[in-house]
């Protein structure tokens, strides 16, 4: 195994090869399949069609029908197949197409995959990877647009990653597959075509390690998934106003690297958490609470949260646009934090 | 729909002559075909957001079954739900306005193509989750039985949906409770891009009903009259308290799974598509009506033209409709 575990450094200035988010995912998956014969992929239309989002393009050609399996529309059986196969030492990658569909197989994820190791006294591991597309922005409406990371991050035994760009899509996918636990990889639908610099070799991004996407001294923005890009754009805008924003991408929301966040908050004294999911009961609440526990004395303002309103995702583009947080709301949030003396 | 009885309890199937039935089926199919083709064009022109799963090719199933129902009978539908909605009588205006995301739409712009409903007509919604409408229809049938009312429920779903647990649980539940619910499987041979032979090992989905003690029948889903006859019989059974029934209609969709074109990998051959189109449900019914004198060409053409006019008007209505107000983002999250 020619495993490079650490994420390689990107070329200075970002001049190296660029790849789209979906192609980077695909490359990471293919490399992980080459690396380990135990990795297989199962899901609806993943093999013959290459996945409805082209996530699995060309993999059938290389790996054949033994390792690329088209399944019926049977998500409970699909995840269960992954759990059982993982318990027997394979490394299944099971695709749920749209995250919303976990509604029909949540038992297998929450009550089975997540708890097996614990309930079996540690005698078995479930190295299962669940891939899925989350997020609003495509006019796909309330049953095809959700960001349900808070549901999953709440369950002990699961890990959840939210890649914000092509580079992290590849690295987090590889790490998810190599990890001995059930890991849900939440790809973001709106980001599928976005490109960034992606090293050619296989690499994993350590799970549970946050990344400081931009350094700044005035306010910390902790952004999940697609919101990282929005936060960076807001930071650019605020830089023009003389405000230096630090942007932290947790990358993995379970386990959550709170130390990186605490350290940042101790320097900036102001923090905004932003995610696409509904604000109520979202990860912003958890992060805010932890920051207040750990760094209350360093805060010059209460931790601010930005997320979606307490409503299903609307269809109409005008409503959907108003629903999903964006760079404008993030910039406003930062200004509001800075207004407090 | 013009020729449908307005009184809620009137039963079209009971009162119609065979000529009326043919004209009813024809009109419902033409309405679906034109609604869908125009929606496809609007999608191609970039005017509609979101996803569009077209029903064209399968019209005989929605028309045949719906012509056997009363307004107060309930239906649940799928991601490919426009045909069912149109055949149940949902207004073109509300449907197009919804596809455009206008506040004048069937879901006030909140739902889009996959969630069109009209509760006043017993249309309990298209559904974005495969199989999810099936237990809901069982619940609607339960409500009728519970209250001692004689309306029934019908659930439409694809071959692919019968692989999901909800189908099996609901079928068994309906059977043991003797509920007045019809299971209509529109077997178009594919679940997205996967042919039936690759997602189940049986040829007739109807075989599945037997394991729940539910009688079943297989019909030619391109023959609206055949679907209708099976529907009338099953409806009568259900209304008489004889329990659920499963109808498998073998049919075909002409367009891609989603959208109009965009076949990335050809998962079915041109020959196969052509073979089915050669047995087009509307063509078949028209040929039969003309041959036996049930309708004249002029009468049939008139239906097409009237429908075209109505559609043009509905699209204009949709385009002129106001967008939802973002101040109302939280509208209808809760009742009361
Ligand atoms: C629970 C769930 N899984 C997967 C999907 C994605 N999906 C939408 S339509 C479809 C195929 C449905 O096939 P079938 O039931 O035969 O209906 P058809 O599209 O042929 O009308 C799939 C897999 C979904 N919407 N819901």
XYZ file of C-alpha atoms and ligand atoms in Angstrom:
703
model
C 0.000 0.000 0.000
C 1.478 3.321 -1.023
C -0.517 5.288 1.455
C 0.076 8.943 1.983
C -1.942 9.680 5.071
C -1.325 13.366 5.459
C -2.906 15.813 3.112
C -0.183 17.120 0.812
C 0.461 20.832 0.699
C -1.058 22.665 -2.226
C 1.159 24.383 -4.756
C 2.047 27.920 -3.763
C -0.356 30.320 -5.393
C -2.713 27.501 -6.291
C -1.239 27.001 -9.741
C -1.412 23.219 -9.941
C -4.080 21.018 -11.504
C -7.662 22.021 -10.837
C -10.485 19.551 -10.636
C -14.201 19.830 -10.043
C -15.667 18.830 -6.708
C -17.449 15.837 -8.206
C -14.385 14.694 -10.152
C -12.219 15.074 -7.086
C -14.641 12.899 -5.135
C -14.616 10.375 -7.958
C -10.808 10.330 -8.109
C -10.481 9.847 -4.360
C -12.997 7.012 -4.418
C -11.260 5.303 -7.356
C -7.889 5.579 -5.629
C -9.308 4.182 -2.400
C -10.774 1.282 -4.362
C -7.380 0.612 -5.955
C -5.720 0.817 -2.581
C -8.025 -1.637 -0.870
C -9.725 -4.578 -2.536
C -12.337 -4.569 0.263
C -13.846 -1.307 -0.884
C -16.993 -1.659 -2.976
C -19.773 0.741 -3.940
C -23.508 0.067 -3.844
C -26.418 2.360 -4.620
C -29.148 3.271 -7.056
C -27.842 3.865 -10.570
C -24.252 4.180 -9.370
C -22.758 1.554 -11.682
C -24.333 1.544 -15.136
C -25.295 5.185 -15.070
C -22.421 6.514 -13.004
C -24.676 8.160 -10.428
C -27.241 10.863 -11.041
C -24.668 13.507 -10.089
C -21.875 11.763 -12.076
C -20.153 10.941 -8.810
C -19.426 7.390 -9.937
C -18.585 7.988 -13.601
C -16.270 5.377 -15.168
C -15.913 3.322 -12.013
C -17.866 0.394 -13.446
C -15.419 0.240 -16.361
C -12.457 -0.024 -14.059
C -13.822 -2.054 -11.169
C -16.550 -4.162 -12.748
C -19.923 -5.237 -11.420
C -18.463 -7.113 -8.441
C -17.342 -3.848 -6.882
C -19.823 -1.418 -8.437
C -23.337 -2.552 -7.620
C -26.599 -1.091 -8.850
C -29.252 -1.757 -6.252
C -33.043 -1.580 -6.235
C -34.719 1.405 -4.594
C -34.410 -0.148 -1.162
C -32.443 2.200 1.049
C -33.020 0.311 4.293
C -31.693 -2.861 2.695
C -28.896 -0.900 1.056
C -27.557 0.583 4.265
C -28.166 -2.709 6.052
C -26.138 -4.462 3.376
C -23.370 -2.013 4.116
C -23.589 -2.606 7.852
C -23.477 -6.379 7.525
C -20.712 -6.355 4.965
C -18.700 -3.912 7.062
C -19.138 -6.077 10.152
C -17.592 -8.888 8.104
C -14.578 -6.825 7.167
C -15.456 -5.191 3.871
C -15.366 -1.427 3.406
C -18.659 -0.567 1.775
C -19.359 2.786 0.205
C -23.121 3.101 0.094
C -24.702 5.965 -1.808
C -27.955 7.607 -0.785
C -28.210 10.009 -3.740
C -30.124 12.737 -1.891
C -29.573 13.162 1.821
C -33.310 13.499 2.358
C -33.674 9.784 1.582
C -32.049 8.863 4.890
C -35.567 9.211 6.214
C -36.344 5.750 4.897
C -33.210 4.063 6.272
C -32.471 5.970 9.441
C -32.851 2.877 11.595
C -29.978 1.140 9.836
C -27.803 4.231 10.209
C -28.718 5.333 13.713
C -29.706 2.162 15.540
C -27.524 -0.336 13.730
C -24.414 1.131 12.096
C -23.765 3.690 14.808
C -24.219 1.385 17.813
C -22.885 -1.969 16.738
C -19.336 -1.575 17.967
C -20.491 -0.255 21.330
C -23.234 -2.786 21.902
C -21.059 -5.691 20.834
C -18.509 -4.795 23.477
C -16.054 -3.565 20.897
C -15.780 -6.916 19.139
C -16.709 -5.561 15.732
C -16.117 -2.434 13.678
C -18.375 -0.954 11.019
C -16.106 0.723 8.448
C -19.040 1.935 6.404
C -19.042 5.067 4.282
C -22.346 6.637 3.313
C -22.138 9.176 0.525
C -24.952 11.557 -0.236
C -25.747 14.952 -1.723
C -27.164 17.587 0.571
C -28.150 21.197 0.445
C -30.520 23.614 -1.222
C -30.049 25.867 -4.223
C -31.289 23.770 -7.129
C -35.011 24.383 -6.783
C -35.314 20.784 -5.702
C -37.815 21.601 -2.935
C -38.399 20.320 0.567
C -37.737 16.600 0.046
C -34.545 16.986 -2.005
C -32.676 19.901 -0.429
C -32.062 19.351 3.243
C -28.883 19.640 5.291
C -29.449 17.091 8.016
C -25.984 16.978 9.587
C -27.383 17.855 13.006
C -29.536 14.705 12.993
C -26.487 12.578 12.420
C -23.913 14.473 14.462
C -26.200 13.950 17.450
C -25.751 10.185 17.290
C -22.764 8.713 19.120
C -20.924 6.297 16.865
C -21.349 8.176 13.609
C -18.918 10.537 11.962
C -20.009 13.243 9.559
C -17.911 15.203 7.080
C -18.911 18.192 4.969
C -16.414 18.991 2.201
C -16.441 22.648 1.161
C -14.410 22.304 -2.042
C -12.848 19.809 -4.423
C -9.680 19.401 -2.376
C -11.547 18.491 0.783
C -14.076 16.376 -1.160
C -11.274 14.077 -2.221
C -9.338 14.020 1.032
C -12.317 13.579 3.316
C -13.765 10.826 1.119
C -10.509 8.879 1.255
C -10.343 9.301 5.025
C -13.965 8.262 5.407
C -13.282 5.047 3.534
C -10.117 4.329 5.494
C -11.838 5.057 8.802
C -13.041 2.089 10.843
C -16.331 3.789 11.762
C -19.491 4.646 9.902
C -18.859 7.996 8.230
C -21.403 10.037 6.317
C -19.881 12.126 3.516
C -22.206 15.036 2.819
C -21.411 16.357 -0.615
C -23.055 19.633 -1.504
C -25.159 19.723 -4.677
C -24.392 23.330 -5.511
C -20.649 22.737 -5.251
C -20.495 19.719 -7.583
C -19.155 21.689 -10.521
C -16.920 24.059 -8.559
C -13.195 23.597 -9.043
C -10.149 23.881 -6.876
C -6.597 22.640 -6.824
C -6.451 18.910 -6.170
C -3.248 16.857 -5.810
C -3.085 13.801 -8.053
C -1.890 11.285 -5.488
C -4.173 9.691 -2.956
C -4.402 11.613 0.311
C -6.595 11.683 3.337
C -7.619 14.713 5.333
C -7.620 13.774 9.015
C -11.132 13.457 10.392
C -11.835 15.751 13.298
C -9.338 18.413 12.332
C -10.594 21.870 11.485
C -8.910 24.010 8.859
C -8.341 27.720 9.100
C -9.355 28.775 5.623
C -8.385 32.416 6.200
C -6.517 34.105 8.991
C -7.826 37.267 10.553
C -7.783 39.060 13.853
C -11.138 40.815 14.181
C -13.857 38.190 14.036
C -14.047 34.399 13.648
C -16.533 32.880 11.242
C -17.060 29.156 11.667
C -18.704 27.912 8.483
C -19.937 24.461 7.503
C -19.827 22.960 4.016
C -20.942 25.330 1.285
C -20.964 28.209 3.758
C -17.143 28.213 3.798
C -17.095 29.737 0.321
C -19.743 32.255 1.303
C -17.784 33.157 4.433
C -14.597 33.664 2.422
C -16.451 35.939 0.039
C -17.871 37.890 2.975
C -14.345 38.118 4.390
C -13.090 39.621 1.125
C -15.827 42.208 1.270
C -15.071 43.043 4.890
C -11.324 43.236 4.194
C -12.101 46.141 1.897
C -13.700 47.798 4.926
C -10.597 47.128 6.998
C -12.021 44.189 8.936
C -9.926 41.024 9.139
C -12.110 37.919 9.297
C -10.819 34.521 10.288
C -12.691 31.694 8.576
C -12.691 28.258 10.127
C -13.896 25.200 8.275
C -14.484 22.331 10.728
C -14.484 19.900 7.740
C -15.668 17.169 10.086
C -18.696 18.072 12.148
C -18.563 14.846 14.130
C -16.039 14.632 15.717
C -15.772 18.388 15.973
C -12.392 20.068 16.416
C -13.355 22.649 18.998
C -9.777 23.432 20.055
C -9.039 25.217 16.776
C -12.209 27.251 17.265
C -11.438 28.114 20.891
C -7.951 29.250 19.963
C -9.324 31.494 17.268
C -11.986 32.971 19.527
C -9.367 33.768 22.133
C -7.609 35.883 19.498
C -10.579 37.543 17.793
C -13.039 37.662 20.713
C -15.989 37.552 18.351
C -17.547 34.616 16.629
C -20.227 33.876 14.115
C -21.309 30.339 13.244
C -22.985 29.785 9.898
C -24.597 26.740 8.355
C -27.120 25.973 5.685
C -29.279 23.855 7.970
C -32.151 25.209 10.033
C -30.770 27.339 12.887
C -32.948 25.779 15.573
C -31.220 22.739 16.984
C -28.482 23.087 14.395
C -24.762 22.634 14.946
C -24.452 26.354 15.496
C -26.185 25.890 18.823
C -23.709 23.226 19.879
C -20.699 25.212 18.740
C -21.942 28.383 20.411
C -22.549 26.546 23.676
C -19.113 24.959 23.644
C -17.423 28.267 22.909
C -19.291 29.908 25.755
C -18.217 27.101 28.073
C -14.597 27.203 27.069
C -13.908 30.822 26.207
C -16.597 32.963 27.826
C -14.074 35.377 29.263
C -12.650 35.987 25.811
C -15.921 36.960 24.187
C -16.705 40.607 23.492
C -20.145 39.698 22.158
C -22.502 36.740 22.380
C -21.824 34.051 19.789
C -23.986 34.754 16.758
C -25.590 32.052 14.664
C -26.779 32.231 11.080
C -28.749 29.402 9.518
C -31.989 28.725 7.730
C -35.359 29.786 9.123
C -37.513 27.168 10.839
C -39.239 25.995 7.702
C -38.928 23.254 5.108
C -36.839 24.305 2.098
C -39.089 26.237 -0.293
C -39.221 25.526 -4.022
C -39.627 28.950 -5.568
C -36.179 30.388 -6.323
C -37.014 33.726 -4.680
C -37.922 31.982 -1.454
C -35.055 29.535 -1.656
C -32.578 32.354 -2.092
C -33.972 34.150 0.929
C -33.909 30.873 2.850
C -30.255 29.900 2.440
C -27.674 32.017 4.254
C -25.227 33.803 1.979
C -22.207 36.133 1.961
C -24.419 39.184 2.471
C -25.966 37.845 5.647
C -22.588 36.644 6.869
C -21.040 40.076 6.308
C -23.968 41.688 8.093
C -23.525 39.279 10.968
C -19.855 40.171 11.278
C -20.628 43.889 11.263
C -23.217 43.372 13.946
C -20.678 41.567 16.104
C -18.171 44.342 15.584
C -20.648 47.018 16.557
C -20.559 45.782 20.113
C -17.796 47.580 21.958
C -63.269 18.690 -16.730
C -66.218 19.559 -18.882
C -68.102 16.328 -19.066
C -67.587 15.269 -15.499
C -70.558 15.287 -13.205
C -70.356 18.157 -10.773
C -72.197 16.486 -7.919
C -69.650 14.975 -5.564
C -71.312 11.627 -5.190
C -72.010 11.177 -8.898
C -70.172 8.181 -10.222
C -69.043 8.756 -13.803
C -68.337 5.096 -14.323
C -71.883 4.158 -13.412
C -73.661 6.694 -15.590
C -71.569 6.993 -18.715
C -72.352 5.347 -21.991
C -69.433 3.744 -23.732
C -69.138 6.703 -26.106
C -68.968 9.068 -23.153
C -66.285 6.933 -21.591
C -64.189 7.045 -24.740
C -64.519 10.804 -24.984
C -63.719 11.177 -21.293
C -60.614 9.007 -21.576
C -59.546 10.829 -24.699
C -59.933 14.222 -23.142
C -58.039 13.266 -20.012
C -55.189 11.812 -22.053
C -54.967 14.782 -24.387
C -54.912 17.100 -21.400
C -52.025 15.195 -19.861
C -50.104 14.921 -23.128
C -50.337 18.611 -23.913
C -49.737 19.754 -20.348
C -46.598 17.675 -20.262
C -45.229 18.490 -23.709
C -45.627 22.182 -23.025
C -44.025 21.836 -19.602
C -41.109 20.066 -21.287
C -40.722 22.961 -23.714
C -40.790 25.487 -20.880
C -38.108 23.489 -19.084
C -35.972 23.365 -22.242
C -36.381 27.108 -22.596
C -34.944 27.519 -19.116
C -38.143 28.965 -17.703
C -38.775 26.399 -14.983
C -36.607 25.829 -11.915
C -36.068 22.439 -10.324
C -36.784 18.982 -11.658
C -39.386 17.796 -14.147
C -40.320 14.122 -14.420
C -42.503 13.811 -17.476
C -45.378 11.342 -17.682
C -45.860 11.328 -21.462
C -46.514 7.798 -22.720
C -48.263 6.656 -19.567
C -51.465 8.696 -20.038
C -53.789 5.717 -20.386
C -53.133 4.687 -16.805
C -54.012 7.973 -15.132
C -56.947 8.559 -17.467
C -58.300 5.025 -17.238
C -58.196 4.867 -13.464
C -59.306 8.412 -12.785
C -62.320 8.096 -15.066
C -63.479 5.338 -12.739
C -63.247 7.552 -9.659
C -65.438 10.157 -8.044
C -64.200 13.558 -7.006
C -64.297 12.536 -3.360
C -62.078 9.511 -3.956
C -58.513 10.149 -2.857
C -55.271 9.589 -4.721
C -51.595 9.719 -3.885
C -48.983 10.104 -6.546
C -45.274 10.057 -7.240
C -42.395 12.216 -8.436
C -43.961 11.694 -11.887
C -47.266 13.103 -10.742
C -48.486 15.639 -13.320
C -50.528 13.063 -15.212
C -52.379 11.965 -12.109
C -53.071 15.545 -11.086
C -54.333 16.546 -14.521
C -56.531 13.464 -14.784
C -57.974 14.110 -11.319
C -58.951 17.552 -12.515
C -56.350 19.835 -10.947
C -56.372 23.131 -12.810
C -53.744 23.824 -15.439
C -53.366 27.313 -14.053
C -52.458 26.133 -10.589
C -50.143 23.492 -11.972
C -48.193 25.713 -14.351
C -48.022 28.499 -11.796
C -46.495 25.989 -9.398
C -43.931 24.846 -11.945
C -42.957 28.510 -12.283
C -42.695 28.919 -8.509
C -45.458 31.527 -8.361
C -47.544 32.226 -5.306
C -50.584 31.477 -7.479
C -49.442 27.856 -7.825
C -50.950 24.700 -6.351
C -48.443 24.806 -3.470
C -48.176 28.606 -3.315
C -44.783 28.206 -4.959
C -43.466 26.173 -2.037
C -43.606 22.708 -3.552
C -42.848 22.676 -7.275
C -43.398 19.851 -9.726
C -42.936 17.011 -7.264
C -45.471 18.207 -4.712
C -48.522 19.268 -6.692
C -51.754 18.575 -4.848
C -55.362 19.641 -4.677
C -57.010 18.403 -1.552
C -60.394 19.704 -2.688
C -60.223 17.169 -5.529
C -58.864 14.314 -3.463
C -55.373 14.755 -4.890
C -53.207 14.177 -1.818
C -50.009 15.096 -3.503
C -47.208 14.067 -5.748
C -44.234 12.924 -3.706
C -40.489 13.339 -3.859
C -39.804 10.224 -1.848
C -40.247 7.009 -3.806
C -42.949 4.831 -2.251
C -43.974 7.395 0.335
C -47.419 8.009 -1.123
C -48.411 4.375 -0.754
C -48.953 4.238 3.027
C -50.616 7.648 2.866
C -53.285 6.298 0.520
C -53.766 3.427 2.931
C -54.371 6.017 5.632
C -56.880 7.863 3.465
C -58.710 4.580 2.837
C -58.665 3.922 6.555
C -60.307 7.288 7.183
C -63.126 6.402 4.792
C -63.659 2.999 6.391
C -63.475 4.507 9.876
C -66.146 7.053 9.132
C -68.318 4.620 7.218
C -67.971 6.687 4.031
C -67.879 5.000 0.674
C -65.067 6.960 -0.935
C -61.946 4.993 -1.741
C -58.232 5.729 -2.117
C -55.906 4.982 -4.990
C -52.143 5.028 -4.911
C -50.009 5.261 -8.028
C -46.409 4.101 -8.036
C -43.762 2.701 -10.342
C -42.198 -0.719 -10.654
C -39.133 0.595 -8.855
C -41.167 1.762 -5.881
C -42.271 -1.785 -5.114
C -38.741 -2.484 -3.923
C -39.116 -0.098 -1.050
C -40.244 -1.244 2.369
C -43.121 1.222 2.530
C -44.852 -0.567 -0.343
C -44.715 -3.954 1.365
C -45.735 -2.664 4.758
C -48.626 -0.693 3.297
C -49.845 -3.558 1.111
C -49.971 -5.914 4.055
C -51.652 -3.328 6.245
C -54.295 -2.590 3.606
C -54.963 -6.287 3.124
C -55.404 -7.217 6.768
C -57.602 -4.182 7.425
C -59.653 -4.828 4.222
C -59.203 -1.195 3.284
C -60.795 0.372 0.220
C -57.531 1.183 -1.535
C -56.255 0.395 -5.008
C -52.594 -0.161 -5.671
C -51.842 0.954 -9.219
C -48.375 -0.003 -10.401
C -47.382 1.884 -13.505
C -44.756 -0.449 -14.770
C -42.765 1.521 -17.316
C -39.928 -0.969 -17.184
C -37.396 1.315 -15.536
C -36.504 2.745 -12.185
C -34.568 5.812 -13.262
C -32.008 4.164 -15.533
C -32.208 0.639 -14.180
C -34.323 -1.799 -16.175
C -36.825 -3.907 -14.289
C -34.874 -7.089 -15.022
C -32.005 -5.683 -12.975
C -33.980 -4.522 -9.974
C -36.293 -7.505 -9.470
C -36.295 -11.092 -10.636
C -40.000 -11.330 -11.401
C -41.584 -10.250 -14.676
C -44.968 -9.288 -13.313
C -44.901 -6.895 -10.397
C -48.481 -7.974 -9.733
C -47.067 -11.248 -8.356
C -46.088 -9.307 -5.279
C -49.714 -8.713 -4.320
C -50.319 -12.426 -3.792
C -47.996 -12.550 -0.814
C -50.321 -10.127 0.966
C -53.486 -11.948 -0.007
C -54.419 -9.146 -2.366
C -56.037 -9.960 -5.701
C -54.316 -8.508 -8.737
C -54.778 -7.984 -12.422
C -52.379 -7.082 -15.217
C -53.526 -4.707 -17.924
C -52.130 -3.211 -21.097
C -51.187 0.243 -19.910
C -51.353 1.636 -23.437
C -55.007 0.684 -23.703
C -57.035 3.258 -21.835
C -60.260 1.282 -22.093
C -58.642 -1.842 -20.693
C -57.200 0.142 -17.781
C -60.547 1.775 -17.264
C -62.434 -1.520 -17.173
C -60.031 -2.959 -14.647
C -60.327 0.249 -12.667
C -64.127 0.205 -12.648
C -64.141 -3.355 -11.387
C -61.568 -2.723 -8.703
C -63.291 0.468 -7.593
C -66.614 -1.347 -7.284
C -64.989 -4.063 -5.180
C -63.311 -1.565 -2.910
C -66.434 0.518 -2.536
C -68.391 -2.583 -1.640
C -66.000 -3.277 1.214
C -64.213 -6.173 -0.447
C -60.795 -4.773 0.253
C -57.766 -3.681 -1.706
C -56.739 -4.679 -5.178
C -53.527 -4.426 -7.165
C -53.476 -3.405 -10.813
C -50.284 -3.586 -12.817
C -50.392 -1.521 -15.992
C -47.557 -2.222 -18.420
C -46.632 1.099 -19.909
C -43.737 3.260 -21.038
C -42.367 6.760 -20.608
C -41.245 8.532 -23.750
C -38.928 11.122 -22.246
C -35.927 10.682 -20.030
C -36.334 9.899 -16.330
C -35.995 13.587 -15.555
C -36.178 16.465 -17.990
C -36.687 16.170 -21.701
C -33.405 14.901 -23.036
C -29.955 14.405 -21.667
C -29.424 10.704 -22.122
C -25.923 10.433 -20.808
C -25.645 6.714 -21.288
C -28.212 5.152 -23.577
C -29.905 2.810 -21.123
C -32.604 1.865 -23.611
C -32.549 1.513 -27.370
C -34.184 3.771 -29.939
C -35.933 0.681 -31.285
C -37.490 -0.015 -27.918
C -38.777 3.545 -27.618
C -40.115 3.407 -31.175
C -41.895 0.110 -30.528
C -43.810 1.587 -27.622
C -44.561 4.806 -29.441
C -46.052 2.746 -32.236
C -48.670 1.661 -29.689
C -49.279 5.150 -28.364
C -52.294 5.195 -26.063
C -53.900 8.278 -27.581
C -53.395 7.068 -31.144
C -54.893 3.697 -30.208
C -57.969 5.207 -28.630
C -58.494 7.649 -31.485
C -58.178 4.912 -34.097
C -60.699 2.815 -32.237
C -63.126 5.700 -31.769
C -62.930 6.614 -35.444
C -63.304 3.011 -36.552
C -66.392 2.309 -34.521
C -67.930 5.728 -35.029
C -67.735 6.776 -31.392
C -66.172 10.074 -32.401
C -65.411 11.995 -35.532
C -62.001 13.383 -36.433
C -63.416 16.858 -35.991
C -64.574 16.066 -32.478
C -61.203 14.654 -31.526
C -59.392 17.603 -33.073
C -61.649 19.921 -31.192
C -60.505 18.388 -27.915
C -56.878 18.967 -28.869
C -57.560 22.545 -29.895
C -59.615 23.443 -26.829
C -56.937 21.972 -24.623
C -54.202 23.867 -26.445
C -56.084 27.099 -25.948
C -56.627 26.367 -22.302
C -52.943 25.611 -21.861
C -51.843 28.807 -23.558
C -54.105 30.701 -21.220
C -52.811 28.814 -18.193
C -49.177 29.487 -19.098
C -49.937 33.175 -19.538
C -51.629 33.104 -16.137
C -48.609 31.381 -14.600
C -46.134 33.827 -16.111
C -48.135 36.806 -14.962
C -48.520 35.463 -11.441
C -46.710 37.191 -8.600
C -43.710 35.586 -6.957
C -44.054 34.565 -3.330
C -43.215 37.253 -0.804
C -40.109 36.441 1.189
C -41.789 37.981 4.227
C -44.041 34.918 4.159
C -41.188 32.455 4.403
C -42.707 30.785 7.450
C -46.205 30.493 6.036
C -47.858 27.125 6.648
C -45.038 25.534 8.577
C -47.645 24.887 11.227
C -51.417 24.870 11.325
C -53.306 27.212 13.572
C -36.612 6.938 -1.220
C -36.115 7.433 -2.534
N -35.062 6.818 -3.101
C -34.602 7.225 -4.296
C -35.184 8.281 -4.944
C -34.645 8.768 -6.279
N -35.563 8.367 -7.340
C -36.500 9.207 -7.802
S -37.443 8.500 -8.965
C -36.615 7.051 -8.873
C -37.030 5.908 -9.738
C -38.433 5.493 -9.491
O -38.749 4.418 -10.307
P -40.228 3.921 -10.413
O -40.822 3.762 -9.062
O -40.239 2.727 -11.284
O -41.006 5.141 -11.084
P -40.766 5.796 -12.514
O -39.701 6.836 -12.361
O -40.399 4.719 -13.444
O -42.065 6.440 -12.860
C -35.591 7.133 -7.934
C -34.656 6.049 -7.629
C -36.254 8.931 -4.294
N -36.842 10.011 -4.836
N -36.711 8.468 -3.114
